[in-house]
Short mmCIF file of C-alpha atoms in Angstrom, two decimals:
data_model
loop_
_atom_site.label_atom_id
_atom_site.label_comp_id
_atom_site.label_asym_id
_atom_site.label_seq_id
_atom_site.Cartn_x
_atom_site.Cartn_y
_atom_site.Cartn_z
CA MET A 1 -2.37 1.43 22.84
CA ALA A 2 -5.37 -0.34 24.74
CA GLU A 3 -9.01 0.40 23.22
CA THR A 4 -10.74 2.20 25.71
CA SER A 5 -13.77 5.08 25.22
CA SER A 6 -11.82 7.48 26.91
CA THR A 7 -8.94 7.06 24.43
CA PHE A 8 -10.41 8.00 21.19
CA ARG A 9 -14.02 8.05 19.96
CA PHE A 10 -15.53 7.01 15.66
CA ARG A 11 -16.76 10.20 13.71
CA ASN A 12 -20.18 9.97 12.21
CA GLY A 13 -20.50 6.64 15.14
CA VAL A 14 -18.77 4.05 12.66
CA GLY A 15 -15.30 3.03 14.21
CA LEU A 16 -11.67 1.96 12.34
CA LEU A 17 -10.63 4.94 10.28
CA ALA A 18 -12.90 7.64 11.36
CA LEU A 19 -11.00 8.30 14.24
CA LEU A 20 -11.35 11.77 15.79
CA ALA A 21 -8.04 13.24 17.35
CA SER A 22 -9.79 13.61 20.94
CA PHE A 23 -6.81 12.22 23.02
CA SER A 24 -6.79 13.41 26.82
CA LEU A 25 -3.99 16.00 27.32
CA SER A 26 -2.76 13.27 30.26
CA VAL A 27 -2.31 10.75 26.97
CA HIS A 28 -0.50 13.65 25.11
CA ALA A 29 1.84 15.01 27.85
CA ALA A 30 2.71 11.03 28.75
CA TRP A 31 3.69 10.47 24.82
CA ALA A 32 5.10 13.63 24.25
CA GLU A 33 7.41 12.85 26.79
CA SER A 34 8.64 9.35 25.07
CA ALA A 35 10.52 8.56 22.14
CA ALA A 36 8.26 9.55 19.19
CA PRO A 37 7.98 7.22 16.40
CA THR A 38 7.48 8.28 13.06
CA PHE A 39 5.18 8.27 10.58
CA ARG A 40 6.51 9.46 6.61
CA ILE A 41 5.08 9.52 3.06
CA VAL A 42 7.46 8.69 0.27
CA GLU A 43 7.19 9.15 -3.25
CA SER A 44 8.93 7.68 -6.18
CA VAL A 45 9.32 9.98 -9.05
CA PRO A 46 9.52 8.90 -12.54
CA GLU A 47 12.09 11.15 -14.26
CA GLU A 48 11.76 13.72 -16.27
CA SER A 49 8.03 14.11 -14.93
CA ILE A 50 6.03 16.50 -13.09
CA TYR A 51 5.55 14.54 -10.31
CA GLY A 52 7.53 14.86 -7.16
CA GLU A 53 6.04 16.64 -3.71
CA PRO A 54 8.85 19.14 -2.05
CA GLY A 55 10.06 17.74 1.04
CA VAL A 56 8.46 14.19 0.45
CA PRO A 57 11.30 11.81 0.70
CA ARG A 58 12.32 9.21 -2.16
CA THR A 59 11.82 5.71 -2.18
CA GLN A 60 15.25 4.06 -2.83
CA PRO A 61 17.34 6.68 -0.12
CA VAL A 62 14.35 5.82 2.54
CA TRP A 63 15.39 1.98 1.71
CA LEU A 64 18.64 2.12 1.88
CA ASP A 65 18.27 3.99 5.35
CA MET A 66 16.44 0.85 6.52
CA ILE A 67 18.37 -1.73 5.40
CA ARG A 68 21.97 0.32 6.38
CA HIS A 69 20.79 0.66 9.85
CA ALA A 70 19.46 -2.78 10.71
CA ARG A 71 20.96 -4.19 13.86
CA HIS A 72 19.26 -7.62 14.03
CA THR A 73 16.76 -8.79 11.38
CA ILE A 74 15.26 -7.68 7.95
CA ASP A 75 11.95 -9.57 6.87
CA VAL A 76 9.97 -8.63 3.09
CA ALA A 77 7.41 -9.73 1.49
CA GLN A 78 7.70 -8.84 -2.19
CA PHE A 79 5.57 -10.02 -5.82
CA TYR A 80 9.09 -9.98 -7.42
CA ILE A 81 12.10 -8.92 -7.84
CA ALA A 82 13.56 -6.82 -10.97
CA ASP A 83 16.86 -5.53 -11.00
CA LYS A 84 19.54 -3.77 -13.98
CA PRO A 85 22.72 -3.20 -13.67
CA GLY A 86 23.58 0.41 -12.75
CA ARG A 87 20.19 1.08 -12.14
CA ALA A 88 18.43 2.34 -8.48
CA MET A 89 17.54 -0.97 -7.36
CA SER A 90 21.10 -2.60 -7.83
CA ALA A 91 22.14 -0.45 -5.02
CA VAL A 92 19.45 -2.10 -2.49
CA ILE A 93 20.40 -5.47 -3.05
CA GLU A 94 23.84 -4.80 -2.52
CA ALA A 95 23.21 -3.16 0.99
CA LEU A 96 20.74 -6.28 1.41
CA ILE A 97 24.05 -8.34 0.96
CA GLU A 98 26.36 -6.41 2.73
CA ARG A 99 24.02 -6.40 5.94
CA ALA A 100 23.29 -10.17 5.56
CA ASN A 101 27.51 -10.37 5.68
CA ALA A 102 27.50 -8.50 8.71
CA GLY A 103 25.49 -10.82 10.79
CA ILE A 104 21.35 -9.62 10.24
CA GLN A 105 19.32 -11.91 9.47
CA VAL A 106 17.47 -11.67 6.46
CA ARG A 107 14.07 -13.38 5.34
CA LEU A 108 12.63 -13.00 2.10
CA VAL A 109 9.29 -14.41 0.63
CA VAL A 110 8.56 -14.04 -3.04
CA ASP A 111 5.66 -15.38 -5.30
CA ASP A 112 5.98 -18.55 -6.95
CA SER A 113 4.37 -16.97 -10.35
CA PHE A 114 7.01 -14.38 -11.10
CA LEU A 115 10.40 -16.81 -10.25
CA LYS A 116 11.55 -16.02 -14.00
CA GLU A 117 11.70 -12.54 -13.03
CA THR A 118 12.70 -13.35 -9.92
CA ALA A 119 15.51 -15.85 -10.24
CA PRO A 120 18.32 -13.44 -11.40
CA VAL A 121 18.32 -11.74 -8.18
CA LEU A 122 17.48 -15.07 -5.84
CA GLU A 123 20.62 -16.86 -7.39
CA ARG A 124 22.66 -14.08 -6.13
CA LEU A 125 20.73 -14.41 -2.60
CA LYS A 126 21.02 -17.57 -1.96
CA PRO A 127 24.39 -19.00 -1.58
CA ILE A 128 24.59 -15.32 0.95
CA HIS A 129 24.73 -16.81 4.67
CA ASN A 130 21.83 -14.70 7.06
CA ILE A 131 19.24 -14.66 3.76
CA GLN A 132 16.62 -17.07 3.85
CA ILE A 133 14.25 -17.49 0.96
CA GLU A 134 10.81 -18.73 0.34
CA THR A 135 8.28 -18.89 -2.07
CA LEU A 136 4.74 -18.72 -1.86
CA PRO A 137 2.31 -20.63 -3.94
CA THR A 138 -0.48 -18.04 -3.39
CA GLN A 139 -1.96 -19.07 -6.67
CA ARG A 140 -2.57 -22.77 -5.17
CA LEU A 141 -3.75 -21.45 -1.83
CA THR A 142 -5.99 -19.22 -2.73
CA GLY A 143 -5.83 -18.44 -6.65
CA GLY A 144 -4.35 -15.11 -6.17
CA VAL A 145 -1.18 -14.16 -6.30
CA LEU A 146 1.67 -12.32 -3.22
CA HIS A 147 1.16 -9.03 -4.35
CA ALA A 148 2.07 -6.87 -1.11
CA LYS A 149 5.22 -4.98 -0.83
CA PHE A 150 6.57 -4.50 2.90
CA MET A 151 9.64 -4.41 4.74
CA ILE A 152 10.26 -4.91 8.51
CA ILE A 153 13.08 -4.01 9.95
CA ASP A 154 14.53 -5.10 13.88
CA GLY A 155 10.76 -5.65 14.63
CA ARG A 156 10.22 -1.97 15.24
CA GLN A 157 10.30 -0.45 10.98
CA VAL A 158 7.74 -1.07 8.63
CA PHE A 159 8.15 0.64 4.89
CA VAL A 160 4.67 -0.22 2.75
CA GLY A 161 3.47 1.02 -0.38
CA SER A 162 2.84 0.60 -3.97
CA GLN A 163 6.29 -0.18 -5.22
CA ASN A 164 7.82 -3.51 -5.93
CA TRP A 165 11.29 -3.96 -5.43
CA ASP A 166 11.54 -3.11 -9.08
CA TRP A 167 14.50 -0.46 -10.38
CA ARG A 168 11.73 0.81 -12.87
CA ALA A 169 9.56 1.45 -9.31
CA LEU A 170 12.30 3.60 -8.08
CA GLU A 171 13.13 5.58 -11.14
CA GLU A 172 10.89 5.52 -14.35
CA ILE A 173 7.16 4.81 -12.45
CA HIS A 174 4.87 6.84 -10.16
CA GLU A 175 4.56 5.39 -6.22
CA ILE A 176 3.40 6.22 -3.16
CA GLY A 177 4.40 4.37 0.16
CA ALA A 178 5.02 4.88 3.72
CA ALA A 179 7.86 4.41 6.01
CA ILE A 180 6.72 4.14 10.26
CA GLU A 181 8.43 3.36 13.00
CA ASP A 182 6.44 1.90 15.73
CA THR A 183 6.59 -1.48 17.58
CA ALA A 184 3.14 -2.44 17.41
CA ILE A 185 2.66 -1.87 14.05
CA ALA A 186 5.68 -3.77 13.21
CA GLY A 187 4.61 -6.53 15.44
CA SER A 188 1.15 -6.36 12.67
CA PHE A 189 3.12 -6.81 9.67
CA GLU A 190 5.31 -9.45 11.24
CA SER A 191 2.15 -11.49 11.95
CA ALA A 192 1.71 -11.12 8.47
CA PHE A 193 4.62 -11.87 7.10
CA ASP A 194 5.25 -14.95 9.80
CA THR A 195 2.21 -16.13 8.19
CA LEU A 196 3.33 -16.09 4.60
CA TRP A 197 6.66 -17.41 5.83
CA ALA A 198 5.17 -20.47 7.15
CA LEU A 199 2.75 -21.56 4.49
CA GLY A 200 6.05 -20.80 2.00
CA GLY A 201 7.18 -23.35 3.93
CA GLY A 202 4.74 -25.62 3.44
CA ARG A 203 2.44 -25.54 6.25
CA THR A 204 -1.13 -25.25 5.31
CA LEU A 205 -3.78 -22.69 5.60
CA PRO A 206 -6.22 -24.02 8.54
CA GLN A 207 -2.90 -24.98 10.45
CA MET A 208 -1.79 -21.10 10.53
CA ARG A 209 -5.34 -19.63 10.88
CA MET A 210 -5.62 -22.00 14.18
CA GLN A 211 -2.40 -20.46 15.25
CA PRO A 212 -2.05 -18.74 19.13
CA PRO A 213 -1.16 -15.12 18.17
CA ALA A 214 2.59 -14.46 19.02
CA GLU A 215 3.02 -12.53 21.89
CA ARG A 216 4.17 -9.48 20.45
CA PRO A 217 2.33 -6.21 20.42
CA ILE A 218 -0.04 -5.33 17.43
CA ALA A 219 -1.80 -2.13 16.22
CA THR A 220 -5.15 -2.55 14.58
CA GLY A 221 -8.27 -0.92 13.51
CA PHE A 222 -9.39 -0.79 17.52
CA ALA A 223 -6.31 -0.77 19.17
CA PRO A 224 -4.06 1.81 16.56
CA ALA A 225 -0.90 3.55 17.39
CA MET A 226 -0.67 7.10 17.99
CA LEU A 227 2.24 7.82 15.56
CA ARG A 228 4.20 11.61 15.10
CA GLU A 229 4.67 12.96 11.60
CA PRO A 230 7.61 14.94 10.28
CA GLY A 231 5.23 18.23 11.05
CA GLY A 232 5.15 17.45 14.54
CA GLU A 233 1.52 16.65 14.16
CA SER A 234 0.24 13.63 16.12
CA VAL A 235 -2.01 10.88 14.18
CA ILE A 236 -3.53 8.06 14.64
CA ALA A 237 -2.58 4.60 12.90
CA PHE A 238 -3.19 1.37 11.80
CA PRO A 239 -2.72 -1.47 9.43
CA ALA A 240 -4.86 -3.82 7.21
CA PHE A 241 -4.39 -6.94 5.23
CA SER A 242 -6.04 -8.88 2.45
CA PRO A 243 -7.24 -11.44 2.08
CA PRO A 244 -8.63 -12.46 5.12
CA MET A 245 -8.43 -16.02 4.86
CA MET A 246 -4.58 -15.97 4.42
CA MET A 247 -4.48 -13.72 8.00
CA PRO A 248 -4.63 -14.40 11.31
CA THR A 249 -7.73 -13.46 12.70
CA SER A 250 -6.12 -10.90 15.40
CA LEU A 251 -5.35 -8.41 11.91
CA THR A 252 -7.34 -6.02 10.86
CA ALA A 253 -9.59 -6.52 7.07
CA GLU A 254 -8.45 -3.89 4.19
CA GLU A 255 -12.45 -4.16 2.73
CA PRO A 256 -14.21 -2.98 5.33
CA SER A 257 -11.87 -0.63 6.26
CA LEU A 258 -12.28 1.24 3.57
CA VAL A 259 -15.85 0.91 3.20
CA THR A 260 -15.62 2.94 6.63
CA MET A 261 -13.49 5.56 5.42
CA ILE A 262 -15.27 6.29 2.61
CA HIS A 263 -18.37 6.31 4.58
CA ALA A 264 -16.99 8.57 6.94
CA ALA A 265 -16.03 11.23 4.25
CA ARG A 266 -18.18 14.59 4.39
CA HIS A 267 -16.73 16.73 1.38
CA VAL A 268 -14.56 15.18 -0.57
CA PHE A 269 -13.06 11.47 -1.58
CA ARG A 270 -10.02 11.45 -3.58
CA LEU A 271 -8.55 7.87 -4.92
CA GLN A 272 -5.54 7.03 -6.70
CA VAL A 273 -5.31 3.75 -7.96
CA LEU A 274 -3.84 1.35 -11.04
CA THR A 275 -7.27 -0.07 -12.36
CA LEU A 276 -10.52 -0.13 -10.43
CA SER A 277 -13.42 -1.89 -11.55
CA ALA A 278 -16.67 -3.45 -9.47
CA LEU A 279 -16.42 -6.34 -12.58
CA LYS A 280 -14.58 -9.37 -11.27
CA HIS A 281 -11.79 -10.14 -13.88
CA TYR A 282 -9.61 -12.58 -12.14
CA GLY A 283 -11.07 -15.86 -10.82
CA PRO A 284 -15.15 -16.47 -10.87
CA LYS A 285 -16.63 -13.52 -13.01
CA GLY A 286 -19.17 -11.54 -11.38
CA TYR A 287 -20.41 -7.83 -9.77
CA TRP A 288 -18.44 -7.12 -6.67
CA PRO A 289 -20.10 -4.16 -5.13
CA VAL A 290 -18.57 -4.02 -1.64
CA LEU A 291 -16.13 -0.46 -2.66
CA ASP A 292 -18.56 0.07 -5.56
CA THR A 293 -21.63 0.57 -3.79
CA ALA A 294 -19.64 2.84 -1.19
CA LEU A 295 -18.17 5.11 -3.82
CA ARG A 296 -22.10 5.77 -5.54
CA ASP A 297 -23.54 5.95 -2.01
CA ALA A 298 -20.40 8.60 -0.86
CA ALA A 299 -21.45 11.09 -3.91
CA ALA A 300 -25.02 10.47 -3.51
CA ARG A 301 -24.41 11.93 -0.45
CA GLY A 302 -23.12 14.84 -1.75
CA VAL A 303 -19.70 14.29 -1.34
CA SER A 304 -17.13 14.76 -4.16
CA VAL A 305 -15.58 11.75 -5.27
CA GLN A 306 -12.31 12.18 -7.67
CA ILE A 307 -10.83 9.08 -8.78
CA ILE A 308 -7.43 8.60 -10.67
CA VAL A 309 -6.41 5.67 -12.89
CA SER A 310 -3.98 4.80 -14.67
CA ASN A 311 -3.64 4.15 -18.33
CA TRP A 312 -3.38 0.88 -18.48
CA ALA A 313 -7.28 0.46 -16.73
CA LEU A 314 -8.87 0.94 -20.35
CA ASN A 315 -9.31 -2.31 -21.23
CA GLU A 316 -12.80 -3.73 -21.49
CA PRO A 317 -14.83 -3.98 -19.30
CA MET A 318 -12.68 -1.66 -16.86
CA GLN A 319 -13.69 1.10 -19.34
CA SER A 320 -17.14 0.94 -19.59
CA TYR A 321 -17.38 0.75 -16.00
CA LEU A 322 -14.96 3.54 -15.37
CA LYS A 323 -17.72 5.41 -17.36
CA SER A 324 -20.59 4.23 -15.34
CA LEU A 325 -18.88 5.86 -12.68
CA ALA A 326 -18.24 9.12 -14.41
CA ALA A 327 -21.84 9.19 -15.33
CA MET A 328 -23.08 9.55 -11.95
CA PRO A 329 -23.21 13.27 -10.49
CA ASN A 330 -20.83 14.24 -8.23
CA ILE A 331 -18.04 12.06 -9.72
CA GLU A 332 -15.58 12.29 -11.87
CA VAL A 333 -13.00 9.90 -13.33
CA LYS A 334 -9.74 10.64 -14.97
CA PHE A 335 -6.96 8.19 -16.57
CA SER A 336 -3.12 9.35 -16.64
CA THR A 337 -1.09 8.89 -19.07
CA VAL A 338 2.87 9.64 -18.56
CA PRO A 339 4.81 10.42 -21.17
CA GLN A 340 7.85 8.34 -22.31
CA ALA A 341 10.95 8.60 -20.78
CA SER A 342 13.49 10.38 -24.08
CA SER A 343 15.67 7.56 -23.58
CA GLY A 344 13.08 5.39 -25.28
CA PHE A 345 10.16 3.09 -24.16
CA ILE A 346 10.44 1.65 -21.35
CA PRO A 347 8.15 -1.79 -20.63
CA PHE A 348 6.11 -1.95 -17.83
CA ALA A 349 6.95 1.42 -17.00
CA ARG A 350 6.17 5.14 -17.37
CA VAL A 351 3.23 4.68 -15.74
CA GLU A 352 1.26 5.49 -12.04
CA HIS A 353 1.40 2.82 -9.90
CA CYS A 354 -0.07 4.59 -6.61
CA LYS A 355 -2.65 3.12 -4.50
CA TYR A 356 -3.94 5.99 -2.26
CA ALA A 357 -7.16 7.40 -0.55
CA VAL A 358 -7.69 11.21 1.24
CA ALA A 359 -11.04 11.33 2.60
CA ASP A 360 -11.59 15.24 3.32
CA ASP A 361 -8.58 16.69 5.40
CA ASP A 362 -8.12 14.35 7.76
CA ALA A 363 -8.11 10.82 6.25
CA ILE A 364 -5.45 9.02 4.23
CA PHE A 365 -5.14 5.02 2.75
CA ILE A 366 -2.07 3.75 1.59
CA GLY A 367 -1.73 -0.04 -0.21
CA THR A 368 -0.02 -2.45 -2.04
CA GLY A 369 -3.29 -3.62 -3.64
CA ASN A 370 -5.46 -1.69 -7.26
CA TRP A 371 -9.11 -2.12 -6.30
CA GLU A 372 -10.61 -5.24 -7.88
CA TRP A 373 -12.17 -7.94 -6.21
CA SER A 374 -9.20 -10.31 -6.21
CA TYR A 375 -6.83 -7.80 -4.56
CA PHE A 376 -8.72 -8.13 -1.50
CA ASN A 377 -10.45 -11.79 -1.68
CA THR A 378 -7.64 -14.18 -3.21
CA THR A 379 -4.80 -11.80 -3.55
CA VAL A 380 -2.40 -11.00 -0.73
CA ASP A 381 -1.74 -7.44 0.15
CA ALA A 382 -0.95 -4.73 2.57
CA SER A 383 -2.09 -0.96 3.53
CA ILE A 384 -1.78 1.48 6.38
CA PHE A 385 -4.71 3.82 7.53
CA VAL A 386 -3.87 7.20 9.36
CA HIS A 387 -5.68 9.53 10.56
CA GLY A 388 -4.43 13.30 10.88
CA HIS A 389 -4.52 16.51 9.04
CA ASN A 390 -0.73 17.04 7.50
CA PRO A 391 -0.83 13.32 5.98
CA ALA A 392 -3.69 13.99 4.77
CA ALA A 393 -2.58 17.43 3.15
CA THR A 394 0.72 16.11 1.70
CA LEU A 395 -1.53 13.61 0.00
CA ASN A 396 -3.95 16.18 -0.93
CA ARG A 397 -0.99 17.95 -2.88
CA ILE A 398 0.22 14.71 -4.15
CA PHE A 399 -3.20 14.29 -6.11
CA THR A 400 -3.95 18.08 -7.19
CA ARG A 401 -1.18 18.27 -8.65
CA ASP A 402 -1.97 15.24 -10.94
CA TRP A 403 -5.25 15.94 -10.98
CA THR A 404 -5.05 19.73 -12.40
CA GLY A 405 -1.91 18.68 -14.47
CA PRO A 406 -0.90 17.69 -18.29
CA TYR A 407 -0.92 13.88 -18.38
CA VAL A 408 -4.55 13.31 -16.63
CA THR A 409 -7.62 13.29 -19.29
CA ALA A 410 -11.18 13.36 -18.07
CA ILE A 411 -13.56 9.87 -18.65
CA SER A 412 -16.59 11.27 -20.62
CA PRO A 413 -19.52 8.28 -20.88
CA GLY A 414 -19.80 8.80 -24.75
CA THR A 415 -15.78 8.48 -25.97
CA HIS A 416 -13.93 5.39 -26.24
CA TYR A 417 -10.45 5.60 -25.25
CA THR A 418 -7.89 3.20 -27.08
CA PRO A 419 -6.02 1.00 -24.61
CA ILE A 420 -2.52 0.36 -24.51
CA LYS A 421 -0.12 -2.22 -24.25
CA PRO A 422 2.20 -1.86 -21.12
CA GLY A 423 4.71 -4.52 -22.26
#
């Protein structure tokens, strides 16, 4: 969608996500007569848990449907891949192989730091005709990792979210993602993917940053896409990416988009993320003020800030940082502890791995990265920002079920919480 002053305006005079759906009637009518792209929130639900929003599709069926209906190309960017025979991820791998054998061109890029975990699946995929694999040396390039989790089908469908290609992410971890059908949004993800693919193939960062943009439509914060969510509401959306140094300059960056979203909140800002800290942990030590300042400023303006982190966030100094947030008026912080499965302890599972935020009743963010400095500055991540009442209502219901449920504990500045060992 072309950017014009009459197409949309920004709430409170700030840009990017704070979009009002003030479209002209002619734009609405023309779009309604066309084939409607879609936006769906997708949830992974740990077995034997309270999670699971009615009407929200589960991850594995969505992935299988997307892969099985691919007609030309499947591009996948993943941190790592972990399969276990007989579990939910096995069917996804088999579907990928089946489509490749049917002539679909498959490209898969993974981070080279987790090859031990990924190797068994890669060895199955490497001999398959039409499957190409690259490993990205992110640590060497930026000091981070390829942490993004997204899939692009035929240049028109995208899945992005907290779900790794891991059997646990389908059965034993709480995750939130989004399935999108739109060529401009897919074009943005293809631009990001092509950059990662070329870097995995040996191109340098300066070479890729100087490449002219491919001739494809893209969606950005200043030229978003219009989608239709399952309830029929027209919503506005754009993708964003991290880190800027590894992304084409034409794409929107995550960090400033999140700051804009927080600044635009008027009443309530809700965040659920695995870990959250303004203290740099990976890479150089120090203080990272960007999102921390935005959250505290929102609270100081009277916005109710509600935050859920996982119990993996209780290590120091992160625990002390979370207590400093909880000590502020208008900020509440809770951590969640998902009960272990009746079958016994599962390493690196039974956790809330979601990364999403909701501002008031009309703006959402669904991403792949945790809220720490490295995830925005050295590590590759991706997200989708959406302005629409129904998507916000859905995520607010998911958040409220958690916030008021039996698995969360409010963080008190005067209490010590014992860190856990996830593995």
